[in-house]
Coordinates of C-alpha atoms in Angstrom, one line a residue:
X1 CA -62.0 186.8 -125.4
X2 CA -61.8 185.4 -128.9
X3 CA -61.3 188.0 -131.5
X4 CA -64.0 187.7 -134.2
X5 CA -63.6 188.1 -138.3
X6 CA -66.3 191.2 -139.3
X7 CA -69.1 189.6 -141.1
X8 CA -67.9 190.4 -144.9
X9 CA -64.7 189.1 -144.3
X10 CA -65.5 185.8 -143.0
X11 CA -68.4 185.5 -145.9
X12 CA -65.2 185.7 -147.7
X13 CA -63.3 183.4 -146.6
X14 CA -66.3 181.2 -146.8
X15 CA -66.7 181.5 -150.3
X16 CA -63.4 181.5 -151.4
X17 CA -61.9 184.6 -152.2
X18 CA -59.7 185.0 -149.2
X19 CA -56.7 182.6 -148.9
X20 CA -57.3 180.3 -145.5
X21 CA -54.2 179.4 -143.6
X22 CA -52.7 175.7 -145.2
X23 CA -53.4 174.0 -141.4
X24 CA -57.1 174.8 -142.3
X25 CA -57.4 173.0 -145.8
X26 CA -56.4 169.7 -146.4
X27 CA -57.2 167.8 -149.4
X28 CA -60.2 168.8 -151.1
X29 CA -62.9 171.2 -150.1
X30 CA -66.2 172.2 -151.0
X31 CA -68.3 175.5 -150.8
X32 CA -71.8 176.4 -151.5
X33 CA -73.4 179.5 -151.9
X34 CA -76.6 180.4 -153.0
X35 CA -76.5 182.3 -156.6
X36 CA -80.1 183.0 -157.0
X37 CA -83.3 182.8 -154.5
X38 CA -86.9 183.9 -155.3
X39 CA -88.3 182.5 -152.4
X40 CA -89.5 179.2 -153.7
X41 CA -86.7 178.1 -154.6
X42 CA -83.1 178.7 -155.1
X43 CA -79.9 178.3 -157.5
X44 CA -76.7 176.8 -155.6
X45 CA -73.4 176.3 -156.8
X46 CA -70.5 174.3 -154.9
X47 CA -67.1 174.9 -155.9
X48 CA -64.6 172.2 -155.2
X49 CA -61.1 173.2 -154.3
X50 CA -57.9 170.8 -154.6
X51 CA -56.2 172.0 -151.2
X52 CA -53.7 169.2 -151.6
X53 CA -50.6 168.5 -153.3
X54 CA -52.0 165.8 -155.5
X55 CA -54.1 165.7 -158.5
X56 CA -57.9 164.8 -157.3
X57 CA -58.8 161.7 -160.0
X58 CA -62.2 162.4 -159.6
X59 CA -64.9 163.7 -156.9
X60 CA -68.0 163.5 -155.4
X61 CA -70.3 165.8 -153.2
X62 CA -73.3 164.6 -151.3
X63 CA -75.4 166.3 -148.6
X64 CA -78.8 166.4 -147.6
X65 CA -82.0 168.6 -148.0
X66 CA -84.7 169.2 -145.7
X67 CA -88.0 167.5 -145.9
X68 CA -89.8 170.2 -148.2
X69 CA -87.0 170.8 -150.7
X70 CA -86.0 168.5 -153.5
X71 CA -83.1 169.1 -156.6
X72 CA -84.0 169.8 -160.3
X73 CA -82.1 170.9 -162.9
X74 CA -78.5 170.8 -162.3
X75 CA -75.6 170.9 -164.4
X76 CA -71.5 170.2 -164.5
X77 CA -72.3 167.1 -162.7
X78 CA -74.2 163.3 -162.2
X79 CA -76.9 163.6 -159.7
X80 CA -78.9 160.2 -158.0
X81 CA -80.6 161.1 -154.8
X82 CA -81.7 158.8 -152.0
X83 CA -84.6 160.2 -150.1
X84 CA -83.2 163.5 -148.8
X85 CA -79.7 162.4 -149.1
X86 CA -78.6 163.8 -153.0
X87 CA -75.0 163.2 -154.6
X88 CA -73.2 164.6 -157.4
X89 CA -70.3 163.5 -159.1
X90 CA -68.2 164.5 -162.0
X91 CA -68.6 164.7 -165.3
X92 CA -66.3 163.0 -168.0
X93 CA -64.7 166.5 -168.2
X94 CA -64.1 167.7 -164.9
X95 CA -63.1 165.3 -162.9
X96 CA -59.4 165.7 -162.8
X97 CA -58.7 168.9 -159.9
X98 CA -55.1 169.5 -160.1
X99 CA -53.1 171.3 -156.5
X100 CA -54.8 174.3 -156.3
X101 CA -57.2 174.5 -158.6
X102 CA -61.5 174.2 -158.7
X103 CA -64.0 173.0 -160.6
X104 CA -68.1 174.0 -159.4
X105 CA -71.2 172.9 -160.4
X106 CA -74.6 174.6 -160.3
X107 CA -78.2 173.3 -159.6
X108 CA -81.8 174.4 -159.3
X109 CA -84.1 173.8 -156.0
X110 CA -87.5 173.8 -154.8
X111 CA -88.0 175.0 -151.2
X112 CA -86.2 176.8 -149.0
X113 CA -84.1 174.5 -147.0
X114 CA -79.9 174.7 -148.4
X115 CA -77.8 171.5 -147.9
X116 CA -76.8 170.1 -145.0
X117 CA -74.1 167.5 -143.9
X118 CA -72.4 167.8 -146.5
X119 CA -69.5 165.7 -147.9
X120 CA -66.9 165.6 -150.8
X121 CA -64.9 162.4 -151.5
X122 CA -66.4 161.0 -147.5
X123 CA -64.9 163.9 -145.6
X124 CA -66.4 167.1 -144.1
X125 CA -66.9 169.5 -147.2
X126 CA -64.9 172.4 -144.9
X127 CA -62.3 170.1 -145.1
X128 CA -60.3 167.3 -143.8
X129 CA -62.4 164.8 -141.6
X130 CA -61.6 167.5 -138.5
X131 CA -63.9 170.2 -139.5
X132 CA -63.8 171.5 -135.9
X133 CA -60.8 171.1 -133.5
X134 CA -62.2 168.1 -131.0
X135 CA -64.5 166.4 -133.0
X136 CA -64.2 162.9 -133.6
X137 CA -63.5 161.5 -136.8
X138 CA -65.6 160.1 -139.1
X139 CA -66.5 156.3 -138.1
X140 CA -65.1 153.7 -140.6
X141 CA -65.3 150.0 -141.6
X142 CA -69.5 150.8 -141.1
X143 CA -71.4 147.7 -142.1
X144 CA -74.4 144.8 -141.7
X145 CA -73.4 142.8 -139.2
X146 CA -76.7 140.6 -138.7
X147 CA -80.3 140.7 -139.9
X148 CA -83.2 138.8 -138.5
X149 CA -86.9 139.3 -140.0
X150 CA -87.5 142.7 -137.7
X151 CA -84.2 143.9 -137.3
X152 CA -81.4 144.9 -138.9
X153 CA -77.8 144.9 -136.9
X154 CA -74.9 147.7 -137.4
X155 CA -71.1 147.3 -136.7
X156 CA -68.1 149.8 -137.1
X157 CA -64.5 150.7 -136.2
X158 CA -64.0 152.9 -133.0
X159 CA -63.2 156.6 -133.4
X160 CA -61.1 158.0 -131.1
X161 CA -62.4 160.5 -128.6
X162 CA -65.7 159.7 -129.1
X163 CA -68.1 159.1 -126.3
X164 CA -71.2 157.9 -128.5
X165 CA -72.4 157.1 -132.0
X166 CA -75.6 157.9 -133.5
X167 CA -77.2 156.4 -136.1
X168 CA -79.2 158.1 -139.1
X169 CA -82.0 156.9 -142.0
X170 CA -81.3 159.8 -143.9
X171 CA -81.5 163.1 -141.8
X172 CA -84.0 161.0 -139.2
X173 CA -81.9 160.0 -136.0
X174 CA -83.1 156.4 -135.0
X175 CA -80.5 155.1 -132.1
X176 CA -77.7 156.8 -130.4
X177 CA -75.2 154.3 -128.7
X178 CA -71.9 154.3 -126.6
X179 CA -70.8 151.3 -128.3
X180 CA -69.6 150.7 -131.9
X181 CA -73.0 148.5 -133.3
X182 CA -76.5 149.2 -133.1
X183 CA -79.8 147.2 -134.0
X184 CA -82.2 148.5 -135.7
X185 CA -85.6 146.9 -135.1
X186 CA -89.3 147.3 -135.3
X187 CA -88.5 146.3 -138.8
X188 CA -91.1 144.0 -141.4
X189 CA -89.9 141.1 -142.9
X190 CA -87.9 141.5 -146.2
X191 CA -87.3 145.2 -146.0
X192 CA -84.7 147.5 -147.0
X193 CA -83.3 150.5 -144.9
X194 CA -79.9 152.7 -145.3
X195 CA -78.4 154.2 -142.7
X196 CA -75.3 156.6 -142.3
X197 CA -73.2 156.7 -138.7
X198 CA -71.7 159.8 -137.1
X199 CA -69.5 159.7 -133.9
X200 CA -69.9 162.0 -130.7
X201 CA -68.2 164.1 -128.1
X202 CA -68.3 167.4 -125.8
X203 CA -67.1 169.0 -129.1
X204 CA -69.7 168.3 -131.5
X205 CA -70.7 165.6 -134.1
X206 CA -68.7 164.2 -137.4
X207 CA -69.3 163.9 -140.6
X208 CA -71.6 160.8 -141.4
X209 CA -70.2 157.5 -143.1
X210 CA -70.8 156.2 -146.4
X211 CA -74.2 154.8 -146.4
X212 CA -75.0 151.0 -146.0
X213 CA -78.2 149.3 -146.6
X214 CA -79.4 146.3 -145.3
X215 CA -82.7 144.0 -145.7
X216 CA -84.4 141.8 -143.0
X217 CA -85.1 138.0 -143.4
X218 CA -87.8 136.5 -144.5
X219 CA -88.2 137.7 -148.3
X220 CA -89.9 135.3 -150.8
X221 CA -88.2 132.4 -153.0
X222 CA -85.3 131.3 -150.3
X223 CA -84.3 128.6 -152.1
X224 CA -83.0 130.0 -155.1
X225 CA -79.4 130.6 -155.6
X226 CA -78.3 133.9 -154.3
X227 CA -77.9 135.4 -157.8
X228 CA -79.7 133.3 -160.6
X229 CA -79.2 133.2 -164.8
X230 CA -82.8 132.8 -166.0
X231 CA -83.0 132.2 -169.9
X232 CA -86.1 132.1 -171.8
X233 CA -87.5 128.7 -173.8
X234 CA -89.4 129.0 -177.2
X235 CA -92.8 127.3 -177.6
X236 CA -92.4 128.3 -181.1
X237 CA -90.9 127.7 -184.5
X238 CA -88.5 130.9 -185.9
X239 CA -84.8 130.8 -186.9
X240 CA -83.0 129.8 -183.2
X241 CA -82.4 126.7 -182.4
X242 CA -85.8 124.5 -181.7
X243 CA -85.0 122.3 -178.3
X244 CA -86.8 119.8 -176.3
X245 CA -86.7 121.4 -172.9
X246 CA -84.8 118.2 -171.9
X247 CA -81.6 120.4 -173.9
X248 CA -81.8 123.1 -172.1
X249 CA -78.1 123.8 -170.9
X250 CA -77.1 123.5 -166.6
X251 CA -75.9 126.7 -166.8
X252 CA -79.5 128.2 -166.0
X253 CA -81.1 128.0 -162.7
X254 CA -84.7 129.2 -164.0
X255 CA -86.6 128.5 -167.2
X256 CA -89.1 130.4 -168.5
X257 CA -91.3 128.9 -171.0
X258 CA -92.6 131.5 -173.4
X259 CA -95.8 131.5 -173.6
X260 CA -98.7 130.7 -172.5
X261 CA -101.9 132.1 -174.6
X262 CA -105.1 134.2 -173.9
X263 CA -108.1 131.8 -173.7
X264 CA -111.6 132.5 -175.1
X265 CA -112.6 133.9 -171.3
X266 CA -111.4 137.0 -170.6
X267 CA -108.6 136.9 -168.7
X268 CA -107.9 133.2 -169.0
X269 CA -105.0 131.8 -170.7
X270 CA -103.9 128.3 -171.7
X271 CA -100.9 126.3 -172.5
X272 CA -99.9 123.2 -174.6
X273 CA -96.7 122.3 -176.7
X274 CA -96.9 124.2 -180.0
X275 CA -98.0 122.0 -183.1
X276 CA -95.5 123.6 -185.2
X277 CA -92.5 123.0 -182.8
X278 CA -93.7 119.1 -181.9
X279 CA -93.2 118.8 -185.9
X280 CA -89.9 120.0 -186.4
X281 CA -88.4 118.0 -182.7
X282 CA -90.5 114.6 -184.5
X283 CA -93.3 114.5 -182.6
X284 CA -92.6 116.6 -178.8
X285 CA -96.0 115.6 -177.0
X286 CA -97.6 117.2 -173.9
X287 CA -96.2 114.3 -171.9
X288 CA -93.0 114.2 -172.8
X289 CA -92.5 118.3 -172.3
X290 CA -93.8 117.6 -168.5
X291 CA -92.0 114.4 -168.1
X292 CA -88.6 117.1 -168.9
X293 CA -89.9 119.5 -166.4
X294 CA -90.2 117.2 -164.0
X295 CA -86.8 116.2 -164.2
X296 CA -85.3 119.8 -165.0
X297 CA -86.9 120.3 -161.1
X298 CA -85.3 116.9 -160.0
X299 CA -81.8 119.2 -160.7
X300 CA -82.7 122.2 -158.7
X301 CA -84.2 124.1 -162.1
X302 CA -86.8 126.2 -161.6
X303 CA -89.3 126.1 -164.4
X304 CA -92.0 129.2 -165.3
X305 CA -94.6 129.9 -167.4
X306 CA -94.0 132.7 -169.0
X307 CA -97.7 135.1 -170.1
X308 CA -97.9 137.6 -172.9
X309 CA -94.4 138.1 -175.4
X310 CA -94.2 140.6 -178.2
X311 CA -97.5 139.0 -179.7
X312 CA -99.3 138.2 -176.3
X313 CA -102.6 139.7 -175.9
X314 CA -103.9 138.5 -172.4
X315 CA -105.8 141.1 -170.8
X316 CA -106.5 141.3 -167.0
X317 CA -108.6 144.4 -166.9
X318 CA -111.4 143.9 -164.0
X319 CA -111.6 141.3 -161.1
X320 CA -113.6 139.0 -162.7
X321 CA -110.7 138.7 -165.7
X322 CA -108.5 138.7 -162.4
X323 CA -110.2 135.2 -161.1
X324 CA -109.8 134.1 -164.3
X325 CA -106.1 134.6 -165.0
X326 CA -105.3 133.4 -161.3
X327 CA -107.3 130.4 -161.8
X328 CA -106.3 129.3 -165.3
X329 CA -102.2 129.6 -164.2
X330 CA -103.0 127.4 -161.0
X331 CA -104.6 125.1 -162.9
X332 CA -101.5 124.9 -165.2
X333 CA -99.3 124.9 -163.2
X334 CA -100.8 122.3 -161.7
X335 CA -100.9 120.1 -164.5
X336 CA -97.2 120.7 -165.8
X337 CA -95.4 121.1 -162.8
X338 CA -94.7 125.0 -163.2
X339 CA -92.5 126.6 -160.3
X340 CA -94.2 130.4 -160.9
X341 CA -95.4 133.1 -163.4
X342 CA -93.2 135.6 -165.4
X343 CA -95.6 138.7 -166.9
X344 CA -94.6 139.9 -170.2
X345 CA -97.1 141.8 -171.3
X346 CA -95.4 143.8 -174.7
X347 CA -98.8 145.6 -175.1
X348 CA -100.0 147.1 -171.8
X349 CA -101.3 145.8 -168.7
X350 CA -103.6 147.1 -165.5
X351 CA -101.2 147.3 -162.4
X352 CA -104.5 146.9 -160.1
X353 CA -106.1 144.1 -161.9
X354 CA -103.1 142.2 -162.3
X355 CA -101.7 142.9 -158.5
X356 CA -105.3 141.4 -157.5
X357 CA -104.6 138.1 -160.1
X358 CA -101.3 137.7 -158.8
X359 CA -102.0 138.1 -155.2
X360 CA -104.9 135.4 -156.0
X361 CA -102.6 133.3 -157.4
X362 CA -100.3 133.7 -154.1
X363 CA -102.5 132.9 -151.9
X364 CA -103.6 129.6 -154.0
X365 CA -99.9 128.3 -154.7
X366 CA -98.7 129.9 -151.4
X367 CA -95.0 131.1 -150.0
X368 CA -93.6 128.8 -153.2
X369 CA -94.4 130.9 -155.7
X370 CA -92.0 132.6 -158.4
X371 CA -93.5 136.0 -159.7
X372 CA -91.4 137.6 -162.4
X373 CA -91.9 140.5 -165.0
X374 CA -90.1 141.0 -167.8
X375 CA -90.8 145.1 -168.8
X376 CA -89.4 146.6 -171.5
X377 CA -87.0 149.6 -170.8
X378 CA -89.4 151.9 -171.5
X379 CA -91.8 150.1 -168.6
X380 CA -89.3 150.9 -166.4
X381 CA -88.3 155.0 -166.4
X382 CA -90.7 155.7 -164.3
X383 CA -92.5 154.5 -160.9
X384 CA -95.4 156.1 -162.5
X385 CA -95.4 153.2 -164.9
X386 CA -97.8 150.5 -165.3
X387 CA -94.8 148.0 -165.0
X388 CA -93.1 149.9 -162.2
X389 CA -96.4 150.4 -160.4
X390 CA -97.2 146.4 -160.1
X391 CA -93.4 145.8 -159.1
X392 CA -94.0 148.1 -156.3
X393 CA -97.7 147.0 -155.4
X394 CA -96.7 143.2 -155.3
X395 CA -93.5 143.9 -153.7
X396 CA -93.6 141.4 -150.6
X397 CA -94.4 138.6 -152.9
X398 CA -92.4 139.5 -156.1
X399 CA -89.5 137.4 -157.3
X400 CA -87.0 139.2 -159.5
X401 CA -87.8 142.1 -162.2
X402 CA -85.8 141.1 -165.3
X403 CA -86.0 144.2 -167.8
X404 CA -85.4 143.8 -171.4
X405 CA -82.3 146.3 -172.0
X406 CA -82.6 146.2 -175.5
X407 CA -84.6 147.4 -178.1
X408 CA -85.0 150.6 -176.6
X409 CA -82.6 153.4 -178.1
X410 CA -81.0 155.5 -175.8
X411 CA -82.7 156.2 -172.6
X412 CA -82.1 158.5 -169.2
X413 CA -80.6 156.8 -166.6
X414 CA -80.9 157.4 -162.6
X415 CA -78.8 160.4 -162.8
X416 CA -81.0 161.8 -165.4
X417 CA -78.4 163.9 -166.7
X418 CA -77.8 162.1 -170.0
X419 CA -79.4 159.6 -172.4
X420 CA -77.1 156.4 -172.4
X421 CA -76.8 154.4 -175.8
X422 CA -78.6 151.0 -175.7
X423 CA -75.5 147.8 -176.2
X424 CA -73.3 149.8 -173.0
X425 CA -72.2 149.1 -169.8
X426 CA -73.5 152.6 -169.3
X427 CA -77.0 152.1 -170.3
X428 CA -77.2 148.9 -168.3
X429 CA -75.8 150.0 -165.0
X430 CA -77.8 153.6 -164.9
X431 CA -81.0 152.0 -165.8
X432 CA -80.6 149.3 -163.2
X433 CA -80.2 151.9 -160.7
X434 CA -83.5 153.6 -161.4
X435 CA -85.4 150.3 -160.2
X436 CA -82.5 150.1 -157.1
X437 CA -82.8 153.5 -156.0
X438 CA -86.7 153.7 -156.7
X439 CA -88.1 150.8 -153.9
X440 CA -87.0 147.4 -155.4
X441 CA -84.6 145.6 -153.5
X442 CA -81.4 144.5 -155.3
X443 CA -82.5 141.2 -155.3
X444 CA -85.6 141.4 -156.8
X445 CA -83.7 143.0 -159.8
X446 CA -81.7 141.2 -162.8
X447 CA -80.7 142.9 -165.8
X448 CA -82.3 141.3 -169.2
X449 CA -79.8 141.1 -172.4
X450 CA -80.1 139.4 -176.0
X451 CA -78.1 135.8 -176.0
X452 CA -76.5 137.6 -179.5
X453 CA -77.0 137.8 -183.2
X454 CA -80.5 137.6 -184.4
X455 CA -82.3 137.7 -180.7
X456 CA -82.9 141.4 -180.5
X457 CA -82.9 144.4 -183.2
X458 CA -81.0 146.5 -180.8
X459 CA -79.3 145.9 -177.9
X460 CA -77.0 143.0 -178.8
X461 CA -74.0 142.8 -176.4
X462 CA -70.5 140.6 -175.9
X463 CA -71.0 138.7 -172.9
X464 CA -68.3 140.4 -171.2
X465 CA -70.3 143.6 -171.1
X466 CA -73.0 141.9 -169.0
X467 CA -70.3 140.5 -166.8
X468 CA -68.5 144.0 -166.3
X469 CA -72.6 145.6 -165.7
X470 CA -72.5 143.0 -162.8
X471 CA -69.3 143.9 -161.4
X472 CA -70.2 147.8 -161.4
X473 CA -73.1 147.0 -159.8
X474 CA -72.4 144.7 -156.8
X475 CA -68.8 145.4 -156.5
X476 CA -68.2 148.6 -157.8
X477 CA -65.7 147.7 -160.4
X478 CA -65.8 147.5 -163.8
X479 CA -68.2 150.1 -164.7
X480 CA -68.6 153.1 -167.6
X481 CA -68.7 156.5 -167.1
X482 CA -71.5 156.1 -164.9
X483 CA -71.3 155.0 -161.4
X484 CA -74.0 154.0 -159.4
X485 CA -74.2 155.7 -156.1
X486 CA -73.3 153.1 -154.1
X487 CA -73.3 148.9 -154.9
X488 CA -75.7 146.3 -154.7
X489 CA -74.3 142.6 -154.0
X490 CA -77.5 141.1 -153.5
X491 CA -78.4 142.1 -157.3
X492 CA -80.2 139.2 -158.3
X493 CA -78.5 138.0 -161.5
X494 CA -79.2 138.1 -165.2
X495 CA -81.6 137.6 -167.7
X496 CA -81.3 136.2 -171.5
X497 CA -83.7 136.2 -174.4
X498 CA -83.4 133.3 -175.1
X499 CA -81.6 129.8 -174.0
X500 CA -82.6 129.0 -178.1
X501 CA -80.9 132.0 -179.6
X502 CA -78.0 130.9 -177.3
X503 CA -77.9 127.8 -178.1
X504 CA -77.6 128.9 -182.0
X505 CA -74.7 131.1 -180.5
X506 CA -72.5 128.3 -179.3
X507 CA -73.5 129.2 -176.2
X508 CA -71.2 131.9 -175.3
X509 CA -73.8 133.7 -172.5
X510 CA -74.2 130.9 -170.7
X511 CA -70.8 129.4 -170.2
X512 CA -69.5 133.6 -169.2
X513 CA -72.3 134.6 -167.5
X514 CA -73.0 131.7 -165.4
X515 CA -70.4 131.3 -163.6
X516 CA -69.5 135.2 -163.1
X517 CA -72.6 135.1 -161.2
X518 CA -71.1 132.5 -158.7
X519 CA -68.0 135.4 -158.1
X520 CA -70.5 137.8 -157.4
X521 CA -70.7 138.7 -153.4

């Protein structure tokens, strides 16, 4: 018979304050206990040990909740949370775990459930990837292997001594296999699911992977480029450059012409080249702007009409204003040749009223449609949002999301732990991940920036920071502080305000962001 530790010395050992034998910690571990509980809730704390005999860089925890319990306050760490799946990471100050020393962190919950699964740096938080003597180790190389428009296909390495592998959407099992890939199906077209993979013997079960998301075929707008530079066009006089839309540079794959104007019917808007700006280009006609979209299409372009701007005042507010907005756009798009319609609405808008106009639109235009908003940060904290809410509503037939990261001040992030300063990789990356971690697929989200001096108040940033936002976000390299929880290469691109003010730049966000985006993955 195995001889057993008495209770209070194994809670000892569990939290810390007896030594373990070295065989049993290897590399870093990580070990909760519960601080505080009034029953409807609970304060944790996880302290982080360097078992190893080389400094720890930097760390990061993760580990599930039940259904019923969610985070809140937390501090000493970065929190983004995924569902039921939650991950903290360091801080700028304690990252750095030399041999033998720790470094903990605190939070707040709600409910009663404590963590489970839980991680630090991708290996069992007891330590090691061997928690228990006989258990496989932790599958690696996990990735999408295939998607078609209901299913979405799984591959990994082999773990030794494992006789099966099953697969996880956050704590819900959904296939256990003997092999090393599993498909996922029952799916809808064009959605988004992450999943984690654990391997299994007589023993017991591993630690999960890394998580990997994947999206099914058949999402809207196949024929643009994979990631896109959309730049805006002025249809007005001020102190950028005026162009014919014939001058637009190559470098952008979608133009959006700003703007179209509310009508005398509610709802309605309308759309002709500006007097103003036909007298300063010598005489720019109606025909001659849709003979230049025309051929900006001939080349692949993609050409919008954009609705609304700082000054716009188009309201959609009941279904009758609905017909009218759908009906007016078709019938100018019709006219001009316009691929789609980018909302701008500076000054408020009616998520239901202007989901019904769009899907009205849709369903006159059909699959061919471009839908694009263009929010201001603000628009964007919250699902609860006007902005966010649309997104959301239209989601099987929206485009791309292009928020304007600039003149907003600093602003929380997804980690919620700070507010980043407007002009930073940092405030770029961690706002882009609240609209990726909040239902939006990566591709239906492209970060907006100034072109540079004079386009924005606030906000104004060296190409080269857009470029290295990019990189942090699909790749994983090249970011702040802040790191996303995990990376997005299908993020849709980049947004400027405007192709004019670049233009009166010498074109500098064009010619680097451009072809960056053809690097990305």
């Amino acid at each position: 018979m195995r001889r057993r530790l008495p209770f209070v010395v194994l809670a000892l050992v569990l939290w810390g304050l007896l030594p373990v034998s070295p065989a049993a910690a290897v590399g870093e571990t990580a070990v909760f206990v519960k601080t505080a509980d009034w029953g409807s809730g609970w304060e944790g704390k996880y302290t982080i040990t360097n078992t190893g005999t080389a400094t720890i860089s930097g760390w990061r925890v993760e580990f599930d909740l039940p259904a019923g319990t969610t985070p809140g306050s937390f501090w000493d760490a970065l929190l983004t949370s995924s569902g039921n799946h939650h991950t903290f990471t360091n801080r700028e100050y304690n990252g750095s775990i030399a041999p033998g020393a720790s470094v903990a962190f605190g939070f707040l919950a709600s409910g009663s459930g404590t963590p489970q699964n839980c991680r630090v740096n991708g290996v069992a938080c007891a330590g090691g990837t061997d928690p228990q003597p006989g258990v496989p180790a932790t599958p690696g190389g996990v990735g999408v292997t295939a998607t078609t428009s209901t299913s979405i296909t799984l591959g990994w390495n082999a773990a030794a001594t494992a006789t099966s592998y099953r697969v996880y959407e956050g704590s819900t099992l959904r296939a256990t296999v003997t092999g090393t890939s599993a498909t996922l199906s029952g799916l809808s077209a064009c959605t988004s699911r992450t999943y984690t993979v654990a391997a299994v013997n007589s023993v017991g079960e591993s630690a999960r992977s890394g998580p990997v998301t994947g999206t099914t075929s058949g999402c809207p707008q196949a024929d643009l480029p994979r990631h896109t530079l959309t730049g805006y066009w002025h249809n007005f006089v001020n102190p950028a450059t005026e162009l014919r839309l014939s001058a637009v540079p190559n470098e952008y794959d979608v133009i959006a012409v700003a703007f179209a104007e509310a009508a005398s019917t509610p709802g309605a808007v309308t759309f002709g080249v500006d007097p103003g700006l036909s007298t300063t280009l010598g005489g720019y006609t109606n025909a001659q702007f849709k003979a230049d979209v025309t051929a900006l299409r001939s080349r692949g372009k993609k050409v919008i009409l954009s609705v609304g701007g700082e000054a716009g005042r188009v309201t959609v507010s009941d279904s009758a204003s609905a017909t009218n907005f759908a009906n007016s756009v078709r019938a100018i798009m019709a006219e001009y040749g316009f691929d789609g319609v980018d909302i701008d609405l500076e000054n408020g808008l009616n998520p239901t009223f202007m989901a019904q106009a769009l899907r009205n639109l849709r369903g006159q235009v059909g699959s061919s449609l471009i839908i694009t908003m263009a929010p201001q940060t603000i628009d964007m904290q919250s699902t609860g949002g006007s902005y966010f809410a649309l997104a959301l509503s239209i989601k099987d037939i929206l485009t791309t999301v292009h928020t304007q990261f600039y003149n907003s001040g600093s602003m929380l992030g997804c980690d919620q732990s700070q507010a980043y300063s407007q002009g930073t990789v940092n405030f770029i990356t961690a706002l882009t991940c609240i609209q990726l971690e909040n239902g939006l697929r990566p591709d239906q989200v492209a970060v907006g920036l100034p072109a540079g001096p004079g386009a924005a108040g606030g906000g104004v940033v060296a190409p080269s920071v857009v470029t290295n936002a990019l990189d942090c976000l699909a790749r994983g390299t090249n970011c702040g502080s802040f790191r996303p929880p995990r990376t997005y290469p299908a993020i849709r691109g980049a947004m400027t305000w405007s192709i004019n003010w670049d233009v009166a730049n010498g074109n500098g966000f064009a010619r680097t962001v451009a072809p960056h985006l053809d690097t990305l993955p």
